[in-house]
PDB file of C-alpha atoms in Angstrom:
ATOM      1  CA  UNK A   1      81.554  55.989  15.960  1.00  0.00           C
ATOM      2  CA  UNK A   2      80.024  53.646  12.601  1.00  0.00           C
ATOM      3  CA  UNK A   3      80.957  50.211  12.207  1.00  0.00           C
ATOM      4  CA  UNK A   4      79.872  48.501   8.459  1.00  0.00           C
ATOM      5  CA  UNK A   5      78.805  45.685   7.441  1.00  0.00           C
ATOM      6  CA  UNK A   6      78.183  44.534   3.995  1.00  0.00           C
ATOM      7  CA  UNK A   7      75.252  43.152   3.023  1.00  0.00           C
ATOM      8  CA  UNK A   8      73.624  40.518   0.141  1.00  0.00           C
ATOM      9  CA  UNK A   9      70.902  40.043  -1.477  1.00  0.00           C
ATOM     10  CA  UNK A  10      68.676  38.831  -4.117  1.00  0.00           C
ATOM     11  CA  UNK A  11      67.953  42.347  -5.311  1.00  0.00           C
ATOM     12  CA  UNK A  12      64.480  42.475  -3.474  1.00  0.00           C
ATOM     13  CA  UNK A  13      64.467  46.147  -2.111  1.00  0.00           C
ATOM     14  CA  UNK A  14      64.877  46.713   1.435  1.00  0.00           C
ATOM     15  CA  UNK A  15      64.235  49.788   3.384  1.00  0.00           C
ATOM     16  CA  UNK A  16      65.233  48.259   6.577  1.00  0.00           C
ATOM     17  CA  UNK A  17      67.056  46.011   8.652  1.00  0.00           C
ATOM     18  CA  UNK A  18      67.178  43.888  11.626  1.00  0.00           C
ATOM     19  CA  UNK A  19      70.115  42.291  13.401  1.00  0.00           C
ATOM     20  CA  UNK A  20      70.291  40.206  16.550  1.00  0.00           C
ATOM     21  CA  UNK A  21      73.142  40.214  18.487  1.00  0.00           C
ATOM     22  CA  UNK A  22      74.296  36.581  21.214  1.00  0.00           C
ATOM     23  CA  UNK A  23      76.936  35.568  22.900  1.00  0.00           C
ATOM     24  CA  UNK A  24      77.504  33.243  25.787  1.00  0.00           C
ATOM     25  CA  UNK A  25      76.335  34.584  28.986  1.00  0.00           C
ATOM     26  CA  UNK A  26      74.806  37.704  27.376  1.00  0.00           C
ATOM     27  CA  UNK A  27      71.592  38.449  27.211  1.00  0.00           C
ATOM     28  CA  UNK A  28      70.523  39.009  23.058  1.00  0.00           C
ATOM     29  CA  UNK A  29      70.107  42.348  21.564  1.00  0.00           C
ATOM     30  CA  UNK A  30      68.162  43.108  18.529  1.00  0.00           C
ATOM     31  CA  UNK A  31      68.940  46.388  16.389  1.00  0.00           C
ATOM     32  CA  UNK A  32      66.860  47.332  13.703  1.00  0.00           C
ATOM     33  CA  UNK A  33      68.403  50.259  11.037  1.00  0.00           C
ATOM     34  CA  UNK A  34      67.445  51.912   7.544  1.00  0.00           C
ATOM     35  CA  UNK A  35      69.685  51.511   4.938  1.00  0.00           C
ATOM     36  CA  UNK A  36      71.370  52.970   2.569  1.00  0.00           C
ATOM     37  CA  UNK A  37      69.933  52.896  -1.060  1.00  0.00           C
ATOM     38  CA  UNK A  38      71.584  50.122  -2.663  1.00  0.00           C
ATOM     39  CA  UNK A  39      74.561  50.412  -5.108  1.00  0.00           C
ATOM     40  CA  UNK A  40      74.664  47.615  -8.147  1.00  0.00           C
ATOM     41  CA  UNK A  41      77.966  46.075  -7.899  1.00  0.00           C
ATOM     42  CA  UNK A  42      77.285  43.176 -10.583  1.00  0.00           C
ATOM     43  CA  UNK A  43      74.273  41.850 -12.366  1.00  0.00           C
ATOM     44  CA  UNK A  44      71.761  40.474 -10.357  1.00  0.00           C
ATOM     45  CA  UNK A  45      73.311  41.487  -6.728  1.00  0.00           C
ATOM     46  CA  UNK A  46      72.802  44.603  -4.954  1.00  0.00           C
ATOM     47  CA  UNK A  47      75.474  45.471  -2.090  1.00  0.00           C
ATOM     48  CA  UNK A  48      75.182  48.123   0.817  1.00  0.00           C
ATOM     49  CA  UNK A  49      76.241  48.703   3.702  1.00  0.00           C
ATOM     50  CA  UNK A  50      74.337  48.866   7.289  1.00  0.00           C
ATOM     51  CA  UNK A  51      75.418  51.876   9.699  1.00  0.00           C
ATOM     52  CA  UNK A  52      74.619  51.582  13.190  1.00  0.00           C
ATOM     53  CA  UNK A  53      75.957  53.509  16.707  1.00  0.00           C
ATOM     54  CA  UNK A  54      78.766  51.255  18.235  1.00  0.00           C
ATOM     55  CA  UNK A  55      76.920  48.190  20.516  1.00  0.00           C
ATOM     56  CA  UNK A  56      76.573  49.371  24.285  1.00  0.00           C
ATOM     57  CA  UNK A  57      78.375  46.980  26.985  1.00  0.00           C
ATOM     58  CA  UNK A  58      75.853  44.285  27.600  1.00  0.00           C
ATOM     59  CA  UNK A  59      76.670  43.528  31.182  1.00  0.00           C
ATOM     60  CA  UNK A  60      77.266  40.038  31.409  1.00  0.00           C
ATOM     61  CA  UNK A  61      74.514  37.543  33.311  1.00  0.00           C
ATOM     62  CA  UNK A  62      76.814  36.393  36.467  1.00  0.00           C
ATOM     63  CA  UNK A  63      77.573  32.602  36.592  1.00  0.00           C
ATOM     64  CA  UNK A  64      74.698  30.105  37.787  1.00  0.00           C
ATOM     65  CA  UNK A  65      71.546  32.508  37.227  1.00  0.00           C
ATOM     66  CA  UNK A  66      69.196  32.408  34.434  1.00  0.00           C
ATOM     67  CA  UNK A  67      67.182  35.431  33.026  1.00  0.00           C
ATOM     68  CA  UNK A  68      63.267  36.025  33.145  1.00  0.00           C
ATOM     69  CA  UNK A  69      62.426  38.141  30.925  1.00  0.00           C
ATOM     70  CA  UNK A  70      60.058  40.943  31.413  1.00  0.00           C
ATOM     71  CA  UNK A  71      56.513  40.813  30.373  1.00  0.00           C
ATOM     72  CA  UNK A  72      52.747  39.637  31.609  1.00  0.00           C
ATOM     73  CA  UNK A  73      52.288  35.960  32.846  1.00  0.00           C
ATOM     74  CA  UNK A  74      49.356  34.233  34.756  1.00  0.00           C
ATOM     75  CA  UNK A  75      49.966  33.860  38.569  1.00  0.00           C
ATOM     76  CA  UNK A  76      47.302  32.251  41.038  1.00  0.00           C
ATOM     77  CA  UNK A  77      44.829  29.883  40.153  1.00  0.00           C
ATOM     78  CA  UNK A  78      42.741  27.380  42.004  1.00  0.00           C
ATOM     79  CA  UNK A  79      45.486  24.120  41.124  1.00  0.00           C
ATOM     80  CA  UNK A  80      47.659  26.643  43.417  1.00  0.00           C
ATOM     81  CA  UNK A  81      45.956  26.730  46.655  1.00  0.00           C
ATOM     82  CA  UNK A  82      42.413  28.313  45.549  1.00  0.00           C
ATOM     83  CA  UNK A  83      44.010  32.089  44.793  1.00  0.00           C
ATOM     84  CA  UNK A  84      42.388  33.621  42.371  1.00  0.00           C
ATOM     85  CA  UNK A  85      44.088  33.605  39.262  1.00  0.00           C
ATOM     86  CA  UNK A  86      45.657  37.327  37.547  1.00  0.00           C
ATOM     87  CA  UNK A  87      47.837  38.256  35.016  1.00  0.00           C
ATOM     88  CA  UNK A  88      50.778  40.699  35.997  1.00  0.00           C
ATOM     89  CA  UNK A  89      53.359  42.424  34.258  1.00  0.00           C
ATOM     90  CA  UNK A  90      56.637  42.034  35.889  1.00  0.00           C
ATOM     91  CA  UNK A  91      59.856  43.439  34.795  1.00  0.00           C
ATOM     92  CA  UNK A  92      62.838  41.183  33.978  1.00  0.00           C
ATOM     93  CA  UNK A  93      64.955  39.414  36.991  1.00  0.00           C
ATOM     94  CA  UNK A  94      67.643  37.245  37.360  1.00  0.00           C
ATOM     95  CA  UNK A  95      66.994  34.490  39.382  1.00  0.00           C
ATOM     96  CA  UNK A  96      69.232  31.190  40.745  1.00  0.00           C
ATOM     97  CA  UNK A  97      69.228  28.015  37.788  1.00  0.00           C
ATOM     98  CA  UNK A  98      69.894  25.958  41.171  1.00  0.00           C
ATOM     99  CA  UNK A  99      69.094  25.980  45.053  1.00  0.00           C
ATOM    100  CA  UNK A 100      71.532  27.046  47.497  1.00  0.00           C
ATOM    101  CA  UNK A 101      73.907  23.997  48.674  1.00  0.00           C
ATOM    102  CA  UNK A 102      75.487  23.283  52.028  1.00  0.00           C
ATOM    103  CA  UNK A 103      78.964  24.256  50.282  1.00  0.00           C
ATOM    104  CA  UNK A 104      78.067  27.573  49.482  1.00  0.00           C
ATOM    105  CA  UNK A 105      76.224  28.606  52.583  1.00  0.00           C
ATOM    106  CA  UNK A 106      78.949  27.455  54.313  1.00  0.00           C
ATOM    107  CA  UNK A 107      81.139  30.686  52.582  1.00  0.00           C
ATOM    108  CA  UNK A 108      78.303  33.201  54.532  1.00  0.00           C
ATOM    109  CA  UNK A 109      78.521  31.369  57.536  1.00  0.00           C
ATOM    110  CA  UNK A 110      82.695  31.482  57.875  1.00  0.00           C
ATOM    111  CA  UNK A 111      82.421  35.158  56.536  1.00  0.00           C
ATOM    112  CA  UNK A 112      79.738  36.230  58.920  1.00  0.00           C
ATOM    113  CA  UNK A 113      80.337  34.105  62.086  1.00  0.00           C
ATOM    114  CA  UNK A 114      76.746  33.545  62.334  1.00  0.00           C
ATOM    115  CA  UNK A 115      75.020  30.379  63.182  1.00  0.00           C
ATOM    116  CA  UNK A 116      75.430  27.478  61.397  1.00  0.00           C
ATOM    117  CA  UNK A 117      72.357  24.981  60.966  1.00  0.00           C
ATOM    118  CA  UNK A 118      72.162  23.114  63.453  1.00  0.00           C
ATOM    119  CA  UNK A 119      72.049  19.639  61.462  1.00  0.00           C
ATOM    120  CA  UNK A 120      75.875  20.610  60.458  1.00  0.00           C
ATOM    121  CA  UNK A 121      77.044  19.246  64.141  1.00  0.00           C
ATOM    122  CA  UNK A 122      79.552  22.292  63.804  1.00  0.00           C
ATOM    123  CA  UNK A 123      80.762  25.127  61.611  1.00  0.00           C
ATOM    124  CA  UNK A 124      80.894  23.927  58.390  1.00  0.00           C
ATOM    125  CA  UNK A 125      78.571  20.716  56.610  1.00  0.00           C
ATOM    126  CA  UNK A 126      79.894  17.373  56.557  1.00  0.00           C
ATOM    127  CA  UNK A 127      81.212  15.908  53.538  1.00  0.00           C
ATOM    128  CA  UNK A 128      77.983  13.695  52.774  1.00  0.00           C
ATOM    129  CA  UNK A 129      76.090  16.861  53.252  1.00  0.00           C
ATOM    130  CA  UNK A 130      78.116  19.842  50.854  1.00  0.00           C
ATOM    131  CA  UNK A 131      76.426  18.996  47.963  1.00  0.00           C
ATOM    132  CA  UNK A 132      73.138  19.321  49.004  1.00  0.00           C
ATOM    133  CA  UNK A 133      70.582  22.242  49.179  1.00  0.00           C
ATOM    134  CA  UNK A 134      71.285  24.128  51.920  1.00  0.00           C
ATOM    135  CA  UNK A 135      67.973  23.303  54.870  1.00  0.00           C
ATOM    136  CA  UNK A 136      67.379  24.710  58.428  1.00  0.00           C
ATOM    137  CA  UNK A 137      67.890  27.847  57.682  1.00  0.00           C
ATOM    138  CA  UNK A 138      64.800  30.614  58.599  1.00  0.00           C
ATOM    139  CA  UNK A 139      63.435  33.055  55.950  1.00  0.00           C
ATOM    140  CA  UNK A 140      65.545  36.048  58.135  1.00  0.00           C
ATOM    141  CA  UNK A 141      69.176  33.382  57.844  1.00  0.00           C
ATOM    142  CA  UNK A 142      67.876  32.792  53.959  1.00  0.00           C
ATOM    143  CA  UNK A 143      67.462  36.981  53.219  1.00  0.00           C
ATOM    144  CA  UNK A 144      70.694  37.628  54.671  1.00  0.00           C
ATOM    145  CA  UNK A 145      72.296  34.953  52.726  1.00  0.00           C
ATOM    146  CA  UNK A 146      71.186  36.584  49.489  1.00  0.00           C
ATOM    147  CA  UNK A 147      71.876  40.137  50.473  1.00  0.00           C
ATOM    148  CA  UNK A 148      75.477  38.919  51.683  1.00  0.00           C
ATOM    149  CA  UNK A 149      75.946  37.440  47.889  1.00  0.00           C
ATOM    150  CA  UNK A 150      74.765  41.185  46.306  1.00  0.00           C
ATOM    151  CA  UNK A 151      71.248  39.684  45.605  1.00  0.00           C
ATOM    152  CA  UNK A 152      68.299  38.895  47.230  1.00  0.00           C
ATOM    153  CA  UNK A 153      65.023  36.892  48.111  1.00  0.00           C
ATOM    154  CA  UNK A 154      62.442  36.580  45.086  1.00  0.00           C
ATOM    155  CA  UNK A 155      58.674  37.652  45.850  1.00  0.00           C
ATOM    156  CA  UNK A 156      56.639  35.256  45.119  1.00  0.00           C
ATOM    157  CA  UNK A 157      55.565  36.081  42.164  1.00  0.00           C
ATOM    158  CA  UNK A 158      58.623  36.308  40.700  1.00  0.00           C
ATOM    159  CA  UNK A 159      59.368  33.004  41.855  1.00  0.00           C
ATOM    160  CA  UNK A 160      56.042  31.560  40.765  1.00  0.00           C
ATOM    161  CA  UNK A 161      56.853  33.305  36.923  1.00  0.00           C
ATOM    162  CA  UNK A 162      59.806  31.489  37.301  1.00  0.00           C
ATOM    163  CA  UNK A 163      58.500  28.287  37.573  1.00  0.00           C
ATOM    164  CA  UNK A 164      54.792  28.476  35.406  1.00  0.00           C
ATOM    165  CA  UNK A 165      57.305  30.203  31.997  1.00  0.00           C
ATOM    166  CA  UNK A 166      54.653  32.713  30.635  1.00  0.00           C
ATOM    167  CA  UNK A 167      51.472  30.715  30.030  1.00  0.00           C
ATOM    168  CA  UNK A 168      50.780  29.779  33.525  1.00  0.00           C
ATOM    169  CA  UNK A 169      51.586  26.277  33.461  1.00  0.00           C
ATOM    170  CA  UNK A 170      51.127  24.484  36.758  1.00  0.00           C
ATOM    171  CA  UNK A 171      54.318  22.712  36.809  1.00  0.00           C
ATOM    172  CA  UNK A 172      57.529  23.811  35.386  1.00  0.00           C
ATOM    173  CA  UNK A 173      57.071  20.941  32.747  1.00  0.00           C
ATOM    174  CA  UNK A 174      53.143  21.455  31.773  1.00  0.00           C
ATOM    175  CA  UNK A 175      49.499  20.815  33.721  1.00  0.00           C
ATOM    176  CA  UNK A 176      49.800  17.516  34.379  1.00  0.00           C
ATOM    177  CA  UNK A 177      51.557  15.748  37.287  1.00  0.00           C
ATOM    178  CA  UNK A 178      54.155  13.333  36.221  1.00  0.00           C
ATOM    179  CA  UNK A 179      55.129  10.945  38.838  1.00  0.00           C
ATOM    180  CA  UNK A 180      59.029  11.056  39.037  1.00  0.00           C
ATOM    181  CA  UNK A 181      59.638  13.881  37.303  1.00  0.00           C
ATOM    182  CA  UNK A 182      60.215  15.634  40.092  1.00  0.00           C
ATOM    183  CA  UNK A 183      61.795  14.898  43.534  1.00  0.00           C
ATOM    184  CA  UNK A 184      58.423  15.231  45.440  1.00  0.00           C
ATOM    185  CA  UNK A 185      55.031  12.973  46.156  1.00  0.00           C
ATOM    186  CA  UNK A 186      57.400   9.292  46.595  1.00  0.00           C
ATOM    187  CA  UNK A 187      60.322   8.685  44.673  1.00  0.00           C
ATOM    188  CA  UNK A 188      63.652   9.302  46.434  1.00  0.00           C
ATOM    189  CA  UNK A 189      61.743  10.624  49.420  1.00  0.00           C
ATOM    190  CA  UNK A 190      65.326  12.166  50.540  1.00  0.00           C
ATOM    191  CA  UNK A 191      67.633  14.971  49.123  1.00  0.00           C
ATOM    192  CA  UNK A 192      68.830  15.244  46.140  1.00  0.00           C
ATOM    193  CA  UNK A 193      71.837  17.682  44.696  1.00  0.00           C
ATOM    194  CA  UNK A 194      70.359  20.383  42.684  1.00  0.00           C
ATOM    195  CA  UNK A 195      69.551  19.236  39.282  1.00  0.00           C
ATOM    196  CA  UNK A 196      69.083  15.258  40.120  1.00  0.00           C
ATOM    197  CA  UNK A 197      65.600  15.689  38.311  1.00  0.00           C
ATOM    198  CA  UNK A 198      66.443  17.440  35.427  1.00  0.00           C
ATOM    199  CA  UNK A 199      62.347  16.926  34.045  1.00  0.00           C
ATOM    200  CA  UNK A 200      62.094  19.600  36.467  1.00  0.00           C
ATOM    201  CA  UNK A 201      63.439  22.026  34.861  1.00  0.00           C
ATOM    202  CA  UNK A 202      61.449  25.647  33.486  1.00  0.00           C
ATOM    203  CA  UNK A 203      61.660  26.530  29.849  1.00  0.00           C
ATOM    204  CA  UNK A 204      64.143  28.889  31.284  1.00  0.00           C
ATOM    205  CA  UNK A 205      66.558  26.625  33.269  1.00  0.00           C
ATOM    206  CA  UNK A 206      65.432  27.106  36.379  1.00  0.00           C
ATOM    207  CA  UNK A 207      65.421  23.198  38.566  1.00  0.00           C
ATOM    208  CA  UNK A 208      63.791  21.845  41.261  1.00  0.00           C
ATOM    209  CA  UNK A 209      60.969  23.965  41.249  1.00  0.00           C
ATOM    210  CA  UNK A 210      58.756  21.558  41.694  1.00  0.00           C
ATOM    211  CA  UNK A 211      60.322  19.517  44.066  1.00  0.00           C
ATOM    212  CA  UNK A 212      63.677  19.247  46.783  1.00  0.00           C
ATOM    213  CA  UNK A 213      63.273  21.330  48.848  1.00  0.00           C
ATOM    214  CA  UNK A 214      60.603  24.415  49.494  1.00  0.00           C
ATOM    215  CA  UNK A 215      62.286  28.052  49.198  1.00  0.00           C
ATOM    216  CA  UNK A 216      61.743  30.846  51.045  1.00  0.00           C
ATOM    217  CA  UNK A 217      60.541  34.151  49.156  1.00  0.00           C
ATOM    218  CA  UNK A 218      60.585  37.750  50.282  1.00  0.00           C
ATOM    219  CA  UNK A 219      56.945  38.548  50.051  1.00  0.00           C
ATOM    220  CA  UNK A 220      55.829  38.833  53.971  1.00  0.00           C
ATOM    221  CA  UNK A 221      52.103  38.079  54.798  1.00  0.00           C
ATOM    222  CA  UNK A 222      50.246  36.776  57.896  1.00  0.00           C
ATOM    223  CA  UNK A 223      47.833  33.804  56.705  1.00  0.00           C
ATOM    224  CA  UNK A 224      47.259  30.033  56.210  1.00  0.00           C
ATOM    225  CA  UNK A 225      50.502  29.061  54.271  1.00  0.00           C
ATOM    226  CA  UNK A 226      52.946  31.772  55.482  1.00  0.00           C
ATOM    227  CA  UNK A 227      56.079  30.747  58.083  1.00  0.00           C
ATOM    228  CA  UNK A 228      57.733  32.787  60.025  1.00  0.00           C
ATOM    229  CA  UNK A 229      56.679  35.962  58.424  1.00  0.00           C
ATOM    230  CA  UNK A 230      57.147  34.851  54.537  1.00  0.00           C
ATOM    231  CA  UNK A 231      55.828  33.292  52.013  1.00  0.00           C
ATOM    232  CA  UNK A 232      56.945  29.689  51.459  1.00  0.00           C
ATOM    233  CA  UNK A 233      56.536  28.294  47.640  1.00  0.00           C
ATOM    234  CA  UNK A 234      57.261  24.723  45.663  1.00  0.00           C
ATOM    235  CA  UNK A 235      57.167  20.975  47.349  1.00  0.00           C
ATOM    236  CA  UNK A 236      59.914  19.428  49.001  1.00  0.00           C
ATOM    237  CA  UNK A 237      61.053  15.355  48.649  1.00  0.00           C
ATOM    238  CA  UNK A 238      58.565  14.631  52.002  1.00  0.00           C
ATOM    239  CA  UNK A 239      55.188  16.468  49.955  1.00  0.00           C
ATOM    240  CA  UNK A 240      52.789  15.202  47.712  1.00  0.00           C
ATOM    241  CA  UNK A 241      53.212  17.828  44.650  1.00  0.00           C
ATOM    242  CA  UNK A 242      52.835  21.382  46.286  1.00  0.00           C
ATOM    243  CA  UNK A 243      53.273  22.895  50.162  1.00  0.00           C
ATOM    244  CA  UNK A 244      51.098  21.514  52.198  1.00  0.00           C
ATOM    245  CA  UNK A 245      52.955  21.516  55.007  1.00  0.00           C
ATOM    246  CA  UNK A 246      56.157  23.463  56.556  1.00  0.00           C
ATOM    247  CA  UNK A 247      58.677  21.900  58.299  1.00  0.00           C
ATOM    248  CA  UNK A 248      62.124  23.651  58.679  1.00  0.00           C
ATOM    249  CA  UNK A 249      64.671  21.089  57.843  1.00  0.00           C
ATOM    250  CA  UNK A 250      62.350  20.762  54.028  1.00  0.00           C
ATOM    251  CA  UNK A 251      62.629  24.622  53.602  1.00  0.00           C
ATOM    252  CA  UNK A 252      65.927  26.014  51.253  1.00  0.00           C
ATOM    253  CA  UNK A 253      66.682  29.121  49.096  1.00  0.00           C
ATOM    254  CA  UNK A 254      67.634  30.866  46.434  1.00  0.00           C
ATOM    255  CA  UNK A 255      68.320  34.098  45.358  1.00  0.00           C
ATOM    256  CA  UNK A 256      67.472  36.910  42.805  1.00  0.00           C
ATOM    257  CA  UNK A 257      68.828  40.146  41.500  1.00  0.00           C
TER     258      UNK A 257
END
């Protein structure tokens, strides 16, 4: 099948043609095409027309995620515990814009019948707590979680390409630490609902990267840094600017696909 389109211009020739394609929730497509040799319709404007395959079904990006595009980014780096700093190439991923609250957590746990965090008091949060990023929970709870919601854990570098956009940026806002821009190192030295600090935000749209809660990530290692079997990345409300300590009721999740 052909679809056409016609096209205007100021009678510059053109052997080609490039069209980008958007829509809410979709990720954008580009299409580049010859064309036809032009046809004078009327002085001083050339018409043709573009012919292209029909579009192919862009699947649509499910509600509350944000794409990473594919591509190389710098990961590591001494600002980031003294790793040495590398460039990889990582594919494209869908990852959470938000943390995992109490509320939604609360769906796995009545599905599931497992075990509840213990600061609930019983089987679902209390009010005061629903809004909230999800805490308590171990990286096992958090991976289960994700897998139960058709996802699952990011690695850690994923997570960290998340957070430093493509040029390696420490924080998800630049290199510098800005006091209050994030919900770590003073402030509100509680909880916040996702999204309370919106200065930390990613040039992608992913919050509270820098601050909250820590998350849990699916990379497994045993050294300085690493609880219960995985990696642990970001700062919670009770840190000074990046882990430096792990303490289960700081630790949260979110998920990637």
């Amino acid at each position: 099948p052909r679809w056409r389109l016609p096209l205007v211009w100021d009678g510059a020739p053109l052997q080609s043609f490039a069209v980008r394609f958007s829509g809410p929730g979709r990720a954008p497509l580009c299409l580049c095409t010859e064309l036809r040799p032009p046809t004078p319709s009327s002085p001083g404007t050339r018409r043709s027309t573009l012919h292209a395959p029909v579009l192919p079904k862009i699947p649509a990006v499910p509600g509350g995620m944000v794409v990473i595009a594919s591509g190389p980014c710098r990961l590591g780096g001494e600002a980031l515990g003294g790793l040495p700093e590398y460039v990889a190439d990582l594919p494209g991923f869908l990852i959470d814009a938000h943390e995992v609250t109490n509320d939604e957590y609360a769906e796995f746990v009545g599905e599931t019948g497992l075990a509840p965090p213990v600061h609930w008091g019983g089987p679902a949060p209390p009010d005061a707590l629903r809004a909230l990023p999800v805490t308590q929970v171990t990286g096992r709870e958090a991976d289960a979680y994700a897998r139960w919601r058709g996802k699952r854990l990011p690695t850690e570098a994923e997570w960290e390409r998340a957070g430093r956009w493509t040029d390696g940026r420490i924080f998800p806002w630049g290199n510098a630490w800005r006091e209050g821009r994030a919900n770590a190192g003073g402030g509100e030295r509680r909880l916040l609902p996702p999204a309370s600090a919106p200065a930390d935000r990613s040039p992608e749209g992913v919050y509270d990267l820098a601050g909250n809660a820590c998350e849990w990530t699916a990379t497994t290692a045993t050294a300085p840094g690493v609880s219960d079997g995985r990696i642990v990345r970001g700062s919670s409300f009770a840190m000074q600017r990046r882990v430096d300590l792990f303490l289960l009721e700081h630790l949260s999740t979110r998920a990637t696909l």
